[in-house]
Amino acid sequence: MRSYLDFEKPVAELEAKLEELRAMATQGDAVAIGDDILRLEGKANEALIQLYANLTPWQKTQVARHPMRPHFSDYAAALFEEFTPLAGDRKFGDDAAIMGGLARFRGQAVCLIGQEKGSTTETRIKHNFGMARPEGYRKAVRLMELAERFSLPVISLVDTAGAFPGLDAEERGQAEAIARSTDACLSLGVPNVAVIIGEGGSGGAIAIATANRVLMLEHAIYSVISPEGAASILWRDTAKAQEAAMNMKITAQDLARFHIVDTVIAEPPGGAHRDPQAAMTAAGDAIESALRELDGLDPKSLRKARREKFLAIGRNL
């Protein structure tokens, strides 16, 4: 069954009526009901398009967190061939929140890294809802070093509410691990492209998103802190998360205007969760285009361009 968000109620009601008509058509005169079905389909599609064309930042936050939205493992299966996961940070252990390994992307050998949230209760617990511990970021550093050694472009798929804030993570050096992962991104002598596919939360996101090209899906979010976290700090009231989201400039459209992200990838009507394959194909086309732009640049030029890109954010804002 399709899962609807609160603000999708008008569309949900139209689609419920549409399902009733389709059920009637199987039992009675399909020809007589056919015109009504076509009319209602058009009305529902139009309502969906209009609704998603005017989403508020808080509504986009809800869409970015939708449980049916495609995750890292979906992209890995749809866009990459011969994906070979690599595990462990060679210092403490493995972290399932960050996945990565070697793969082929449209015929080109690449290093793929990203956060996996999980899609069932079992996998969400296994992947800790996409919130990585230090060993996850140290694994990412190991993979980036491997990619540079073999001259492989790095593709990062970002989807996390943030780094795991637990006591065990802090004891093992969470902040240091995030900083070293960010530094590894900046130091890469090969092209790197990051795609914000859902939530891009805080240092947990930027640790693998400090890239030559930062792409972002149309209804994804990218912020230094979650709206709930900002509301808790500013007003001591998480109920004001909607107000916080309105003022934080967390949407792809705002961030593109500020030149924090380079490209906004259009999603299908109703969001990526309605047509995952179309969303992933669009993301793949955008990644291919970004890699083509970076092809042929030497390591020094790649590092310089990446450095200037992120320094410009601070200078311009």
PDB file of C-alpha atoms in Angstrom:
ATOM      1  CA  MET A   1       0.000   0.000   0.000  1.00  0.00           C
ATOM      2  CA  ARG A   2       1.115   3.544  -0.741  1.00  0.00           C
ATOM      3  CA  SER A   3       2.078   5.614   2.285  1.00  0.00           C
ATOM      4  CA  TYR A   4       0.788   9.201   2.264  1.00  0.00           C
ATOM      5  CA  LEU A   5       2.231  12.182   4.100  1.00  0.00           C
ATOM      6  CA  ASP A   6      -0.084  14.475   6.078  1.00  0.00           C
ATOM      7  CA  PHE A   7      -0.113  17.226   3.478  1.00  0.00           C
ATOM      8  CA  GLU A   8      -0.958  14.730   0.703  1.00  0.00           C
ATOM      9  CA  LYS A   9      -4.487  14.170   2.018  1.00  0.00           C
ATOM     10  CA  PRO A  10      -6.276  15.805  -0.991  1.00  0.00           C
ATOM     11  CA  VAL A  11      -4.358  13.542  -3.376  1.00  0.00           C
ATOM     12  CA  ALA A  12      -4.957  10.509  -1.150  1.00  0.00           C
ATOM     13  CA  GLU A  13      -8.724  11.095  -1.259  1.00  0.00           C
ATOM     14  CA  LEU A  14      -8.738  11.367  -5.081  1.00  0.00           C
ATOM     15  CA  GLU A  15      -6.623   8.234  -5.488  1.00  0.00           C
ATOM     16  CA  ALA A  16      -8.858   6.326  -3.045  1.00  0.00           C
ATOM     17  CA  LYS A  17     -11.889   7.204  -5.200  1.00  0.00           C
ATOM     18  CA  LEU A  18      -9.910   6.167  -8.256  1.00  0.00           C
ATOM     19  CA  GLU A  19      -9.198   2.746  -6.760  1.00  0.00           C
ATOM     20  CA  GLU A  20     -12.908   2.323  -5.972  1.00  0.00           C
ATOM     21  CA  LEU A  21     -13.798   3.060  -9.598  1.00  0.00           C
ATOM     22  CA  ARG A  22     -11.184   0.598 -10.858  1.00  0.00           C
ATOM     23  CA  ALA A  23     -12.587  -2.071  -8.552  1.00  0.00           C
ATOM     24  CA  MET A  24     -16.085  -1.369  -9.878  1.00  0.00           C
ATOM     25  CA  ALA A  25     -14.796  -1.589 -13.454  1.00  0.00           C
ATOM     26  CA  THR A  26     -13.554  -5.135 -12.877  1.00  0.00           C
ATOM     27  CA  GLN A  27     -16.966  -6.164 -11.602  1.00  0.00           C
ATOM     28  CA  GLY A  28     -19.286  -4.282 -13.927  1.00  0.00           C
ATOM     29  CA  ASP A  29     -19.373  -2.243 -17.130  1.00  0.00           C
ATOM     30  CA  ALA A  30     -15.744  -1.166 -17.619  1.00  0.00           C
ATOM     31  CA  VAL A  31     -16.627   0.897 -20.701  1.00  0.00           C
ATOM     32  CA  ALA A  32     -19.205   3.018 -18.863  1.00  0.00           C
ATOM     33  CA  ILE A  33     -16.837   3.715 -15.972  1.00  0.00           C
ATOM     34  CA  GLY A  34     -13.767   4.182 -18.196  1.00  0.00           C
ATOM     35  CA  ASP A  35     -14.393   7.874 -18.850  1.00  0.00           C
ATOM     36  CA  ASP A  36     -14.829   8.572 -15.142  1.00  0.00           C
ATOM     37  CA  ILE A  37     -11.548   6.784 -14.415  1.00  0.00           C
ATOM     38  CA  LEU A  38      -9.674   8.805 -17.030  1.00  0.00           C
ATOM     39  CA  ARG A  39     -11.147  12.073 -15.742  1.00  0.00           C
ATOM     40  CA  LEU A  40     -10.266  11.263 -12.145  1.00  0.00           C
ATOM     41  CA  GLU A  41      -6.745  10.110 -13.100  1.00  0.00           C
ATOM     42  CA  GLY A  42      -6.134  13.463 -14.774  1.00  0.00           C
ATOM     43  CA  LYS A  43      -7.506  15.330 -11.781  1.00  0.00           C
ATOM     44  CA  ALA A  44      -5.343  13.346  -9.332  1.00  0.00           C
ATOM     45  CA  ASN A  45      -2.197  13.836 -11.423  1.00  0.00           C
ATOM     46  CA  GLU A  46      -2.836  17.562 -11.729  1.00  0.00           C
ATOM     47  CA  ALA A  47      -3.423  17.874  -7.982  1.00  0.00           C
ATOM     48  CA  LEU A  48      -0.165  16.014  -7.307  1.00  0.00           C
ATOM     49  CA  ILE A  49       1.848  18.206  -9.672  1.00  0.00           C
ATOM     50  CA  GLN A  50       0.424  21.422  -8.210  1.00  0.00           C
ATOM     51  CA  LEU A  51       0.987  20.211  -4.643  1.00  0.00           C
ATOM     52  CA  TYR A  52       4.630  19.295  -5.212  1.00  0.00           C
ATOM     53  CA  ALA A  53       5.331  22.490  -7.139  1.00  0.00           C
ATOM     54  CA  ASN A  54       4.624  24.534  -4.005  1.00  0.00           C
ATOM     55  CA  LEU A  55       6.042  22.507  -1.123  1.00  0.00           C
ATOM     56  CA  THR A  56       7.168  24.353   1.991  1.00  0.00           C
ATOM     57  CA  PRO A  57      10.622  23.590   3.467  1.00  0.00           C
ATOM     58  CA  TRP A  58       8.976  21.514   6.205  1.00  0.00           C
ATOM     59  CA  GLN A  59       6.996  19.519   3.650  1.00  0.00           C
ATOM     60  CA  LYS A  60      10.217  18.912   1.706  1.00  0.00           C
ATOM     61  CA  THR A  61      11.764  17.670   4.943  1.00  0.00           C
ATOM     62  CA  GLN A  62       8.944  15.141   5.251  1.00  0.00           C
ATOM     63  CA  VAL A  63       9.424  14.051   1.625  1.00  0.00           C
ATOM     64  CA  ALA A  64      13.198  13.693   2.117  1.00  0.00           C
ATOM     65  CA  ARG A  65      12.500  11.352   5.043  1.00  0.00           C
ATOM     66  CA  HIS A  66       9.795   9.311   3.296  1.00  0.00           C
ATOM     67  CA  PRO A  67      10.326   5.613   4.113  1.00  0.00           C
ATOM     68  CA  MET A  68       9.701   4.565   0.501  1.00  0.00           C
ATOM     69  CA  ARG A  69      12.308   6.930  -0.919  1.00  0.00           C
ATOM     70  CA  PRO A  70      15.146   5.030  -2.664  1.00  0.00           C
ATOM     71  CA  HIS A  71      18.215   4.504  -0.473  1.00  0.00           C
ATOM     72  CA  PHE A  72      21.897   3.819  -1.115  1.00  0.00           C
ATOM     73  CA  SER A  73      21.366   0.106  -1.750  1.00  0.00           C
ATOM     74  CA  ASP A  74      18.669   0.908  -4.337  1.00  0.00           C
ATOM     75  CA  TYR A  75      20.986   3.284  -6.211  1.00  0.00           C
ATOM     76  CA  ALA A  76      23.845   0.789  -6.006  1.00  0.00           C
ATOM     77  CA  ALA A  77      21.653  -1.886  -7.607  1.00  0.00           C
ATOM     78  CA  ALA A  78      20.077   0.385 -10.233  1.00  0.00           C
ATOM     79  CA  LEU A  79      23.018   2.499 -11.413  1.00  0.00           C
ATOM     80  CA  PHE A  80      26.149   0.459 -10.730  1.00  0.00           C
ATOM     81  CA  GLU A  81      27.477  -2.849 -11.952  1.00  0.00           C
ATOM     82  CA  GLU A  82      29.819  -5.274 -10.191  1.00  0.00           C
ATOM     83  CA  PHE A  83      29.465  -3.413  -6.882  1.00  0.00           C
ATOM     84  CA  THR A  84      31.906  -5.060  -4.479  1.00  0.00           C
ATOM     85  CA  PRO A  85      31.395  -3.831  -0.877  1.00  0.00           C
ATOM     86  CA  LEU A  86      34.504  -3.388   1.268  1.00  0.00           C
ATOM     87  CA  ALA A  87      34.228  -3.556   5.054  1.00  0.00           C
ATOM     88  CA  GLY A  88      36.121  -2.304   8.069  1.00  0.00           C
ATOM     89  CA  ASP A  89      38.306   0.659   8.953  1.00  0.00           C
ATOM     90  CA  ARG A  90      41.393  -1.469   9.785  1.00  0.00           C
ATOM     91  CA  LYS A  91      41.461   0.138  13.248  1.00  0.00           C
ATOM     92  CA  PHE A  92      38.362  -0.885  15.211  1.00  0.00           C
ATOM     93  CA  GLY A  93      35.682  -2.560  13.141  1.00  0.00           C
ATOM     94  CA  ASP A  94      33.023  -2.130  10.496  1.00  0.00           C
ATOM     95  CA  ASP A  95      30.104   0.299  10.511  1.00  0.00           C
ATOM     96  CA  ALA A  96      27.009  -0.647   8.523  1.00  0.00           C
ATOM     97  CA  ALA A  97      25.636   2.908   8.359  1.00  0.00           C
ATOM     98  CA  ILE A  98      28.263   3.805   5.757  1.00  0.00           C
ATOM     99  CA  MET A  99      28.610   1.397   2.862  1.00  0.00           C
ATOM    100  CA  GLY A 100      31.204   1.544   0.162  1.00  0.00           C
ATOM    101  CA  GLY A 101      33.297  -0.344  -2.303  1.00  0.00           C
ATOM    102  CA  LEU A 102      34.354  -0.596  -5.913  1.00  0.00           C
ATOM    103  CA  ALA A 103      31.931  -0.659  -8.831  1.00  0.00           C
ATOM    104  CA  ARG A 104      31.402   0.197 -12.462  1.00  0.00           C
ATOM    105  CA  PHE A 105      29.281   3.191 -13.365  1.00  0.00           C
ATOM    106  CA  ARG A 106      28.176   3.162 -17.006  1.00  0.00           C
ATOM    107  CA  GLY A 107      31.359   1.335 -17.989  1.00  0.00           C
ATOM    108  CA  GLN A 108      33.736   3.357 -15.810  1.00  0.00           C
ATOM    109  CA  ALA A 109      35.441   1.939 -12.709  1.00  0.00           C
ATOM    110  CA  VAL A 110      34.600   4.050  -9.632  1.00  0.00           C
ATOM    111  CA  CYS A 111      34.655   4.059  -5.845  1.00  0.00           C
ATOM    112  CA  LEU A 112      31.153   4.260  -4.374  1.00  0.00           C
ATOM    113  CA  ILE A 113      30.478   5.476  -0.818  1.00  0.00           C
ATOM    114  CA  GLY A 114      27.207   6.356   0.907  1.00  0.00           C
ATOM    115  CA  GLN A 115      24.926   6.159   3.908  1.00  0.00           C
ATOM    116  CA  GLU A 116      22.310   3.417   4.068  1.00  0.00           C
ATOM    117  CA  LYS A 117      19.229   3.992   6.255  1.00  0.00           C
ATOM    118  CA  GLY A 118      17.555   0.636   5.689  1.00  0.00           C
ATOM    119  CA  SER A 119      14.022  -0.026   4.478  1.00  0.00           C
ATOM    120  CA  THR A 120      12.676  -2.535   7.023  1.00  0.00           C
ATOM    121  CA  THR A 121      12.806  -2.664  10.803  1.00  0.00           C
ATOM    122  CA  GLU A 122      15.591  -5.232  10.653  1.00  0.00           C
ATOM    123  CA  THR A 123      17.742  -3.329   8.151  1.00  0.00           C
ATOM    124  CA  ARG A 124      17.163   0.033   9.845  1.00  0.00           C
ATOM    125  CA  ILE A 125      18.535  -1.395  13.080  1.00  0.00           C
ATOM    126  CA  LYS A 126      21.414  -3.033  11.217  1.00  0.00           C
ATOM    127  CA  HIS A 127      22.381   0.225   9.498  1.00  0.00           C
ATOM    128  CA  ASN A 128      21.594   2.362  12.568  1.00  0.00           C
ATOM    129  CA  PHE A 129      19.182   4.485  10.504  1.00  0.00           C
ATOM    130  CA  GLY A 130      22.112   5.811   8.456  1.00  0.00           C
ATOM    131  CA  MET A 131      23.854   7.411  11.449  1.00  0.00           C
ATOM    132  CA  ALA A 132      27.503   6.415  11.313  1.00  0.00           C
ATOM    133  CA  ARG A 133      29.993   5.878  14.126  1.00  0.00           C
ATOM    134  CA  PRO A 134      33.693   6.858  13.789  1.00  0.00           C
ATOM    135  CA  GLU A 135      34.635   3.562  12.151  1.00  0.00           C
ATOM    136  CA  GLY A 136      32.222   4.401   9.323  1.00  0.00           C
ATOM    137  CA  TYR A 137      34.039   7.638   8.513  1.00  0.00           C
ATOM    138  CA  ARG A 138      37.436   5.938   8.885  1.00  0.00           C
ATOM    139  CA  LYS A 139      36.233   3.296   6.430  1.00  0.00           C
ATOM    140  CA  ALA A 140      35.278   6.112   4.043  1.00  0.00           C
ATOM    141  CA  VAL A 141      38.791   7.564   4.362  1.00  0.00           C
ATOM    142  CA  ARG A 142      40.293   4.138   3.613  1.00  0.00           C
ATOM    143  CA  LEU A 143      38.143   3.826   0.502  1.00  0.00           C
ATOM    144  CA  MET A 144      39.034   7.321  -0.715  1.00  0.00           C
ATOM    145  CA  GLU A 145      42.741   6.565  -0.280  1.00  0.00           C
ATOM    146  CA  LEU A 146      42.240   3.342  -2.244  1.00  0.00           C
ATOM    147  CA  ALA A 147      40.423   5.257  -4.999  1.00  0.00           C
ATOM    148  CA  GLU A 148      43.257   7.755  -5.300  1.00  0.00           C
ATOM    149  CA  ARG A 149      45.866   4.980  -5.433  1.00  0.00           C
ATOM    150  CA  PHE A 150      44.102   3.442  -8.436  1.00  0.00           C
ATOM    151  CA  SER A 151      42.923   6.734 -10.025  1.00  0.00           C
ATOM    152  CA  LEU A 152      39.211   5.989  -9.550  1.00  0.00           C
ATOM    153  CA  PRO A 153      36.585   8.765  -9.346  1.00  0.00           C
ATOM    154  CA  VAL A 154      34.679   8.819  -6.052  1.00  0.00           C
ATOM    155  CA  ILE A 155      30.874   8.981  -6.007  1.00  0.00           C
ATOM    156  CA  SER A 156      29.173   9.696  -2.663  1.00  0.00           C
ATOM    157  CA  LEU A 157      25.462   9.193  -2.004  1.00  0.00           C
ATOM    158  CA  VAL A 158      24.454  11.205   1.055  1.00  0.00           C
ATOM    159  CA  ASP A 159      21.408  10.281   3.134  1.00  0.00           C
ATOM    160  CA  THR A 160      21.740  10.743   6.893  1.00  0.00           C
ATOM    161  CA  ALA A 161      20.104  12.652   9.716  1.00  0.00           C
ATOM    162  CA  GLY A 162      23.631  13.121  11.101  1.00  0.00           C
ATOM    163  CA  ALA A 163      26.495  11.255  12.691  1.00  0.00           C
ATOM    164  CA  PHE A 164      25.561   8.955  15.585  1.00  0.00           C
ATOM    165  CA  PRO A 165      25.672  10.968  18.845  1.00  0.00           C
ATOM    166  CA  GLY A 166      26.050   8.010  21.225  1.00  0.00           C
ATOM    167  CA  LEU A 167      28.559   7.735  24.049  1.00  0.00           C
ATOM    168  CA  ASP A 168      30.493   4.925  22.343  1.00  0.00           C
ATOM    169  CA  ALA A 169      30.916   7.046  19.212  1.00  0.00           C
ATOM    170  CA  GLU A 170      32.243   9.977  21.219  1.00  0.00           C
ATOM    171  CA  GLU A 171      34.641   7.702  23.103  1.00  0.00           C
ATOM    172  CA  ARG A 172      36.119   6.506  19.814  1.00  0.00           C
ATOM    173  CA  GLY A 173      36.642  10.027  18.428  1.00  0.00           C
ATOM    174  CA  GLN A 174      33.570  10.931  16.396  1.00  0.00           C
ATOM    175  CA  ALA A 175      34.544  14.563  15.748  1.00  0.00           C
ATOM    176  CA  GLU A 176      38.091  13.635  14.750  1.00  0.00           C
ATOM    177  CA  ALA A 177      36.855  10.934  12.377  1.00  0.00           C
ATOM    178  CA  ILE A 178      34.437  13.348  10.677  1.00  0.00           C
ATOM    179  CA  ALA A 179      37.183  15.980  10.338  1.00  0.00           C
ATOM    180  CA  ARG A 180      39.626  13.498   8.819  1.00  0.00           C
ATOM    181  CA  SER A 181      37.000  12.257   6.366  1.00  0.00           C
ATOM    182  CA  THR A 182      36.251  15.838   5.297  1.00  0.00           C
ATOM    183  CA  ASP A 183      39.980  16.459   4.887  1.00  0.00           C
ATOM    184  CA  ALA A 184      40.320  13.270   2.820  1.00  0.00           C
ATOM    185  CA  CYS A 185      37.594  14.557   0.467  1.00  0.00           C
ATOM    186  CA  LEU A 186      39.371  17.895   0.065  1.00  0.00           C
ATOM    187  CA  SER A 187      42.752  16.230  -0.522  1.00  0.00           C
ATOM    188  CA  LEU A 188      41.636  13.804  -3.232  1.00  0.00           C
ATOM    189  CA  GLY A 189      43.585  13.945  -6.476  1.00  0.00           C
ATOM    190  CA  VAL A 190      40.734  12.265  -8.367  1.00  0.00           C
ATOM    191  CA  PRO A 191      37.289  13.676  -9.255  1.00  0.00           C
ATOM    192  CA  ASN A 192      34.622  13.305  -6.601  1.00  0.00           C
ATOM    193  CA  VAL A 193      30.891  13.866  -6.992  1.00  0.00           C
ATOM    194  CA  ALA A 194      28.418  13.894  -4.100  1.00  0.00           C
ATOM    195  CA  VAL A 195      24.655  13.518  -4.427  1.00  0.00           C
ATOM    196  CA  ILE A 196      22.261  14.457  -1.609  1.00  0.00           C
ATOM    197  CA  ILE A 197      19.580  11.827  -2.202  1.00  0.00           C
ATOM    198  CA  GLY A 198      17.502  12.363   0.963  1.00  0.00           C
ATOM    199  CA  GLU A 199      18.670  14.002   4.172  1.00  0.00           C
ATOM    200  CA  GLY A 200      22.036  15.728   4.327  1.00  0.00           C
ATOM    201  CA  GLY A 201      22.454  16.247   8.038  1.00  0.00           C
ATOM    202  CA  SER A 202      25.340  18.148   9.650  1.00  0.00           C
ATOM    203  CA  GLY A 203      28.968  16.962   9.668  1.00  0.00           C
ATOM    204  CA  GLY A 204      27.735  13.432   9.144  1.00  0.00           C
ATOM    205  CA  ALA A 205      26.820  14.462   5.610  1.00  0.00           C
ATOM    206  CA  ILE A 206      29.639  16.840   4.755  1.00  0.00           C
ATOM    207  CA  ALA A 207      32.232  14.228   5.784  1.00  0.00           C
ATOM    208  CA  ILE A 208      31.611  12.493   2.454  1.00  0.00           C
ATOM    209  CA  ALA A 209      30.073  15.419   0.515  1.00  0.00           C
ATOM    210  CA  THR A 210      33.036  17.809   0.252  1.00  0.00           C
ATOM    211  CA  ALA A 211      33.256  17.204  -3.468  1.00  0.00           C
ATOM    212  CA  ASN A 212      34.149  18.863  -6.769  1.00  0.00           C
ATOM    213  CA  ARG A 213      30.470  18.679  -7.681  1.00  0.00           C
ATOM    214  CA  VAL A 214      27.620  18.571  -5.178  1.00  0.00           C
ATOM    215  CA  LEU A 215      24.299  17.498  -6.684  1.00  0.00           C
ATOM    216  CA  MET A 216      20.982  17.448  -4.852  1.00  0.00           C
ATOM    217  CA  LEU A 217      17.628  15.886  -5.557  1.00  0.00           C
ATOM    218  CA  GLU A 218      14.768  18.353  -5.890  1.00  0.00           C
ATOM    219  CA  HIS A 219      13.042  17.418  -2.625  1.00  0.00           C
ATOM    220  CA  ALA A 220      16.123  16.526  -0.564  1.00  0.00           C
ATOM    221  CA  ILE A 221      17.361  18.690   2.330  1.00  0.00           C
ATOM    222  CA  TYR A 222      20.887  19.694   3.390  1.00  0.00           C
ATOM    223  CA  SER A 223      21.578  21.505   6.658  1.00  0.00           C
ATOM    224  CA  VAL A 224      23.962  21.967   9.560  1.00  0.00           C
ATOM    225  CA  ILE A 225      21.315  20.667  11.965  1.00  0.00           C
ATOM    226  CA  SER A 226      17.840  19.167  11.702  1.00  0.00           C
ATOM    227  CA  PRO A 227      14.821  21.492  12.018  1.00  0.00           C
ATOM    228  CA  GLU A 228      13.897  19.692  15.260  1.00  0.00           C
ATOM    229  CA  GLY A 229      17.404  20.215  16.625  1.00  0.00           C
ATOM    230  CA  ALA A 230      17.411  23.905  15.685  1.00  0.00           C
ATOM    231  CA  ALA A 231      13.989  24.417  17.293  1.00  0.00           C
ATOM    232  CA  SER A 232      15.176  22.691  20.451  1.00  0.00           C
ATOM    233  CA  ILE A 233      18.221  24.978  20.715  1.00  0.00           C
ATOM    234  CA  LEU A 234      16.541  28.238  19.724  1.00  0.00           C
ATOM    235  CA  TRP A 235      13.145  27.897  21.400  1.00  0.00           C
ATOM    236  CA  ARG A 236      13.508  24.841  23.652  1.00  0.00           C
ATOM    237  CA  ASP A 237      10.522  23.479  21.762  1.00  0.00           C
ATOM    238  CA  THR A 238      10.740  20.844  19.017  1.00  0.00           C
ATOM    239  CA  ALA A 239       7.144  21.668  18.074  1.00  0.00           C
ATOM    240  CA  LYS A 240       8.577  24.738  16.320  1.00  0.00           C
ATOM    241  CA  ALA A 241      10.507  22.569  13.857  1.00  0.00           C
ATOM    242  CA  GLN A 242       8.299  23.792  11.004  1.00  0.00           C
ATOM    243  CA  GLU A 243       9.186  27.410  11.777  1.00  0.00           C
ATOM    244  CA  ALA A 244      12.865  26.486  11.981  1.00  0.00           C
ATOM    245  CA  ALA A 245      12.746  24.734   8.599  1.00  0.00           C
ATOM    246  CA  MET A 246      11.215  27.837   7.022  1.00  0.00           C
ATOM    247  CA  ASN A 247      14.161  29.966   8.137  1.00  0.00           C
ATOM    248  CA  MET A 248      17.109  27.591   7.759  1.00  0.00           C
ATOM    249  CA  LYS A 249      17.329  27.580   3.916  1.00  0.00           C
ATOM    250  CA  ILE A 250      17.647  23.802   3.732  1.00  0.00           C
ATOM    251  CA  THR A 251      15.999  23.121   0.362  1.00  0.00           C
ATOM    252  CA  ALA A 252      17.788  22.350  -2.900  1.00  0.00           C
ATOM    253  CA  GLN A 253      16.404  25.510  -4.470  1.00  0.00           C
ATOM    254  CA  ASP A 254      17.743  27.766  -1.690  1.00  0.00           C
ATOM    255  CA  LEU A 255      21.130  26.054  -1.626  1.00  0.00           C
ATOM    256  CA  ALA A 256      21.513  26.289  -5.406  1.00  0.00           C
ATOM    257  CA  ARG A 257      20.799  30.015  -5.161  1.00  0.00           C
ATOM    258  CA  PHE A 258      23.584  30.327  -2.581  1.00  0.00           C
ATOM    259  CA  HIS A 259      25.924  28.219  -4.786  1.00  0.00           C
ATOM    260  CA  ILE A 260      26.308  25.594  -2.067  1.00  0.00           C
ATOM    261  CA  VAL A 261      25.063  22.882  -4.425  1.00  0.00           C
ATOM    262  CA  ASP A 262      25.878  22.865  -8.115  1.00  0.00           C
ATOM    263  CA  THR A 263      22.906  21.066  -9.648  1.00  0.00           C
ATOM    264  CA  VAL A 264      19.313  20.364  -8.622  1.00  0.00           C
ATOM    265  CA  ILE A 265      18.090  17.031 -10.013  1.00  0.00           C
ATOM    266  CA  ALA A 266      14.390  17.043 -10.889  1.00  0.00           C
ATOM    267  CA  GLU A 267      12.279  14.349  -9.235  1.00  0.00           C
ATOM    268  CA  PRO A 268       9.197  12.672 -10.736  1.00  0.00           C
ATOM    269  CA  PRO A 269       5.808  14.218  -9.877  1.00  0.00           C
ATOM    270  CA  GLY A 270       5.058  13.291  -6.277  1.00  0.00           C
ATOM    271  CA  GLY A 271       8.710  12.775  -5.324  1.00  0.00           C
ATOM    272  CA  ALA A 272      11.310  10.039  -5.753  1.00  0.00           C
ATOM    273  CA  HIS A 273       9.267   7.584  -3.679  1.00  0.00           C
ATOM    274  CA  ARG A 274       6.497   7.534  -6.312  1.00  0.00           C
ATOM    275  CA  ASP A 275       8.793   6.561  -9.164  1.00  0.00           C
ATOM    276  CA  PRO A 276      12.160   5.434  -7.748  1.00  0.00           C
ATOM    277  CA  GLN A 277      13.500   4.184 -11.081  1.00  0.00           C
ATOM    278  CA  ALA A 278      12.904   7.531 -12.814  1.00  0.00           C
ATOM    279  CA  ALA A 279      14.518   9.400  -9.910  1.00  0.00           C
ATOM    280  CA  MET A 280      17.570   7.142  -9.888  1.00  0.00           C
ATOM    281  CA  THR A 281      17.970   7.370 -13.666  1.00  0.00           C
ATOM    282  CA  ALA A 282      17.885  11.182 -13.461  1.00  0.00           C
ATOM    283  CA  ALA A 283      20.507  11.080 -10.703  1.00  0.00           C
ATOM    284  CA  GLY A 284      22.659   8.768 -12.818  1.00  0.00           C
ATOM    285  CA  ASP A 285      22.483  11.152 -15.784  1.00  0.00           C
ATOM    286  CA  ALA A 286      23.505  14.066 -13.553  1.00  0.00           C
ATOM    287  CA  ILE A 287      26.438  12.088 -12.102  1.00  0.00           C
ATOM    288  CA  GLU A 288      27.603  11.137 -15.595  1.00  0.00           C
ATOM    289  CA  SER A 289      27.451  14.778 -16.700  1.00  0.00           C
ATOM    290  CA  ALA A 290      29.418  15.935 -13.625  1.00  0.00           C
ATOM    291  CA  LEU A 291      32.132  13.308 -14.153  1.00  0.00           C
ATOM    292  CA  ARG A 292      32.404  14.312 -17.805  1.00  0.00           C
ATOM    293  CA  GLU A 293      33.018  17.941 -16.776  1.00  0.00           C
ATOM    294  CA  LEU A 294      35.861  16.841 -14.467  1.00  0.00           C
ATOM    295  CA  ASP A 295      37.415  14.362 -16.874  1.00  0.00           C
ATOM    296  CA  GLY A 296      40.968  15.221 -17.887  1.00  0.00           C
ATOM    297  CA  LEU A 297      41.760  17.509 -14.946  1.00  0.00           C
ATOM    298  CA  ASP A 298      45.054  16.720 -13.222  1.00  0.00           C
ATOM    299  CA  PRO A 299      45.223  16.147  -9.421  1.00  0.00           C
ATOM    300  CA  LYS A 300      46.533  19.643  -8.704  1.00  0.00           C
ATOM    301  CA  SER A 301      43.694  21.278 -10.666  1.00  0.00           C
ATOM    302  CA  LEU A 302      41.069  19.085  -8.973  1.00  0.00           C
ATOM    303  CA  ARG A 303      42.340  19.962  -5.486  1.00  0.00           C
ATOM    304  CA  LYS A 304      42.565  23.659  -6.315  1.00  0.00           C
ATOM    305  CA  ALA A 305      39.058  23.785  -7.826  1.00  0.00           C
ATOM    306  CA  ARG A 306      37.584  21.935  -4.830  1.00  0.00           C
ATOM    307  CA  ARG A 307      39.367  24.204  -2.372  1.00  0.00           C
ATOM    308  CA  GLU A 308      38.226  27.370  -4.155  1.00  0.00           C
ATOM    309  CA  LYS A 309      34.663  26.060  -4.372  1.00  0.00           C
ATOM    310  CA  PHE A 310      34.332  25.702  -0.609  1.00  0.00           C
ATOM    311  CA  LEU A 311      36.284  28.852   0.260  1.00  0.00           C
ATOM    312  CA  ALA A 312      33.910  30.766  -2.036  1.00  0.00           C
ATOM    313  CA  ILE A 313      30.916  29.595   0.019  1.00  0.00           C
ATOM    314  CA  GLY A 314      32.321  31.304   3.116  1.00  0.00           C
ATOM    315  CA  ARG A 315      33.383  34.413   1.228  1.00  0.00           C
ATOM    316  CA  ASN A 316      30.080  34.888  -0.590  1.00  0.00           C
ATOM    317  CA  LEU A 317      27.772  34.180   2.354  1.00  0.00           C
TER     318      LEU A 317
END
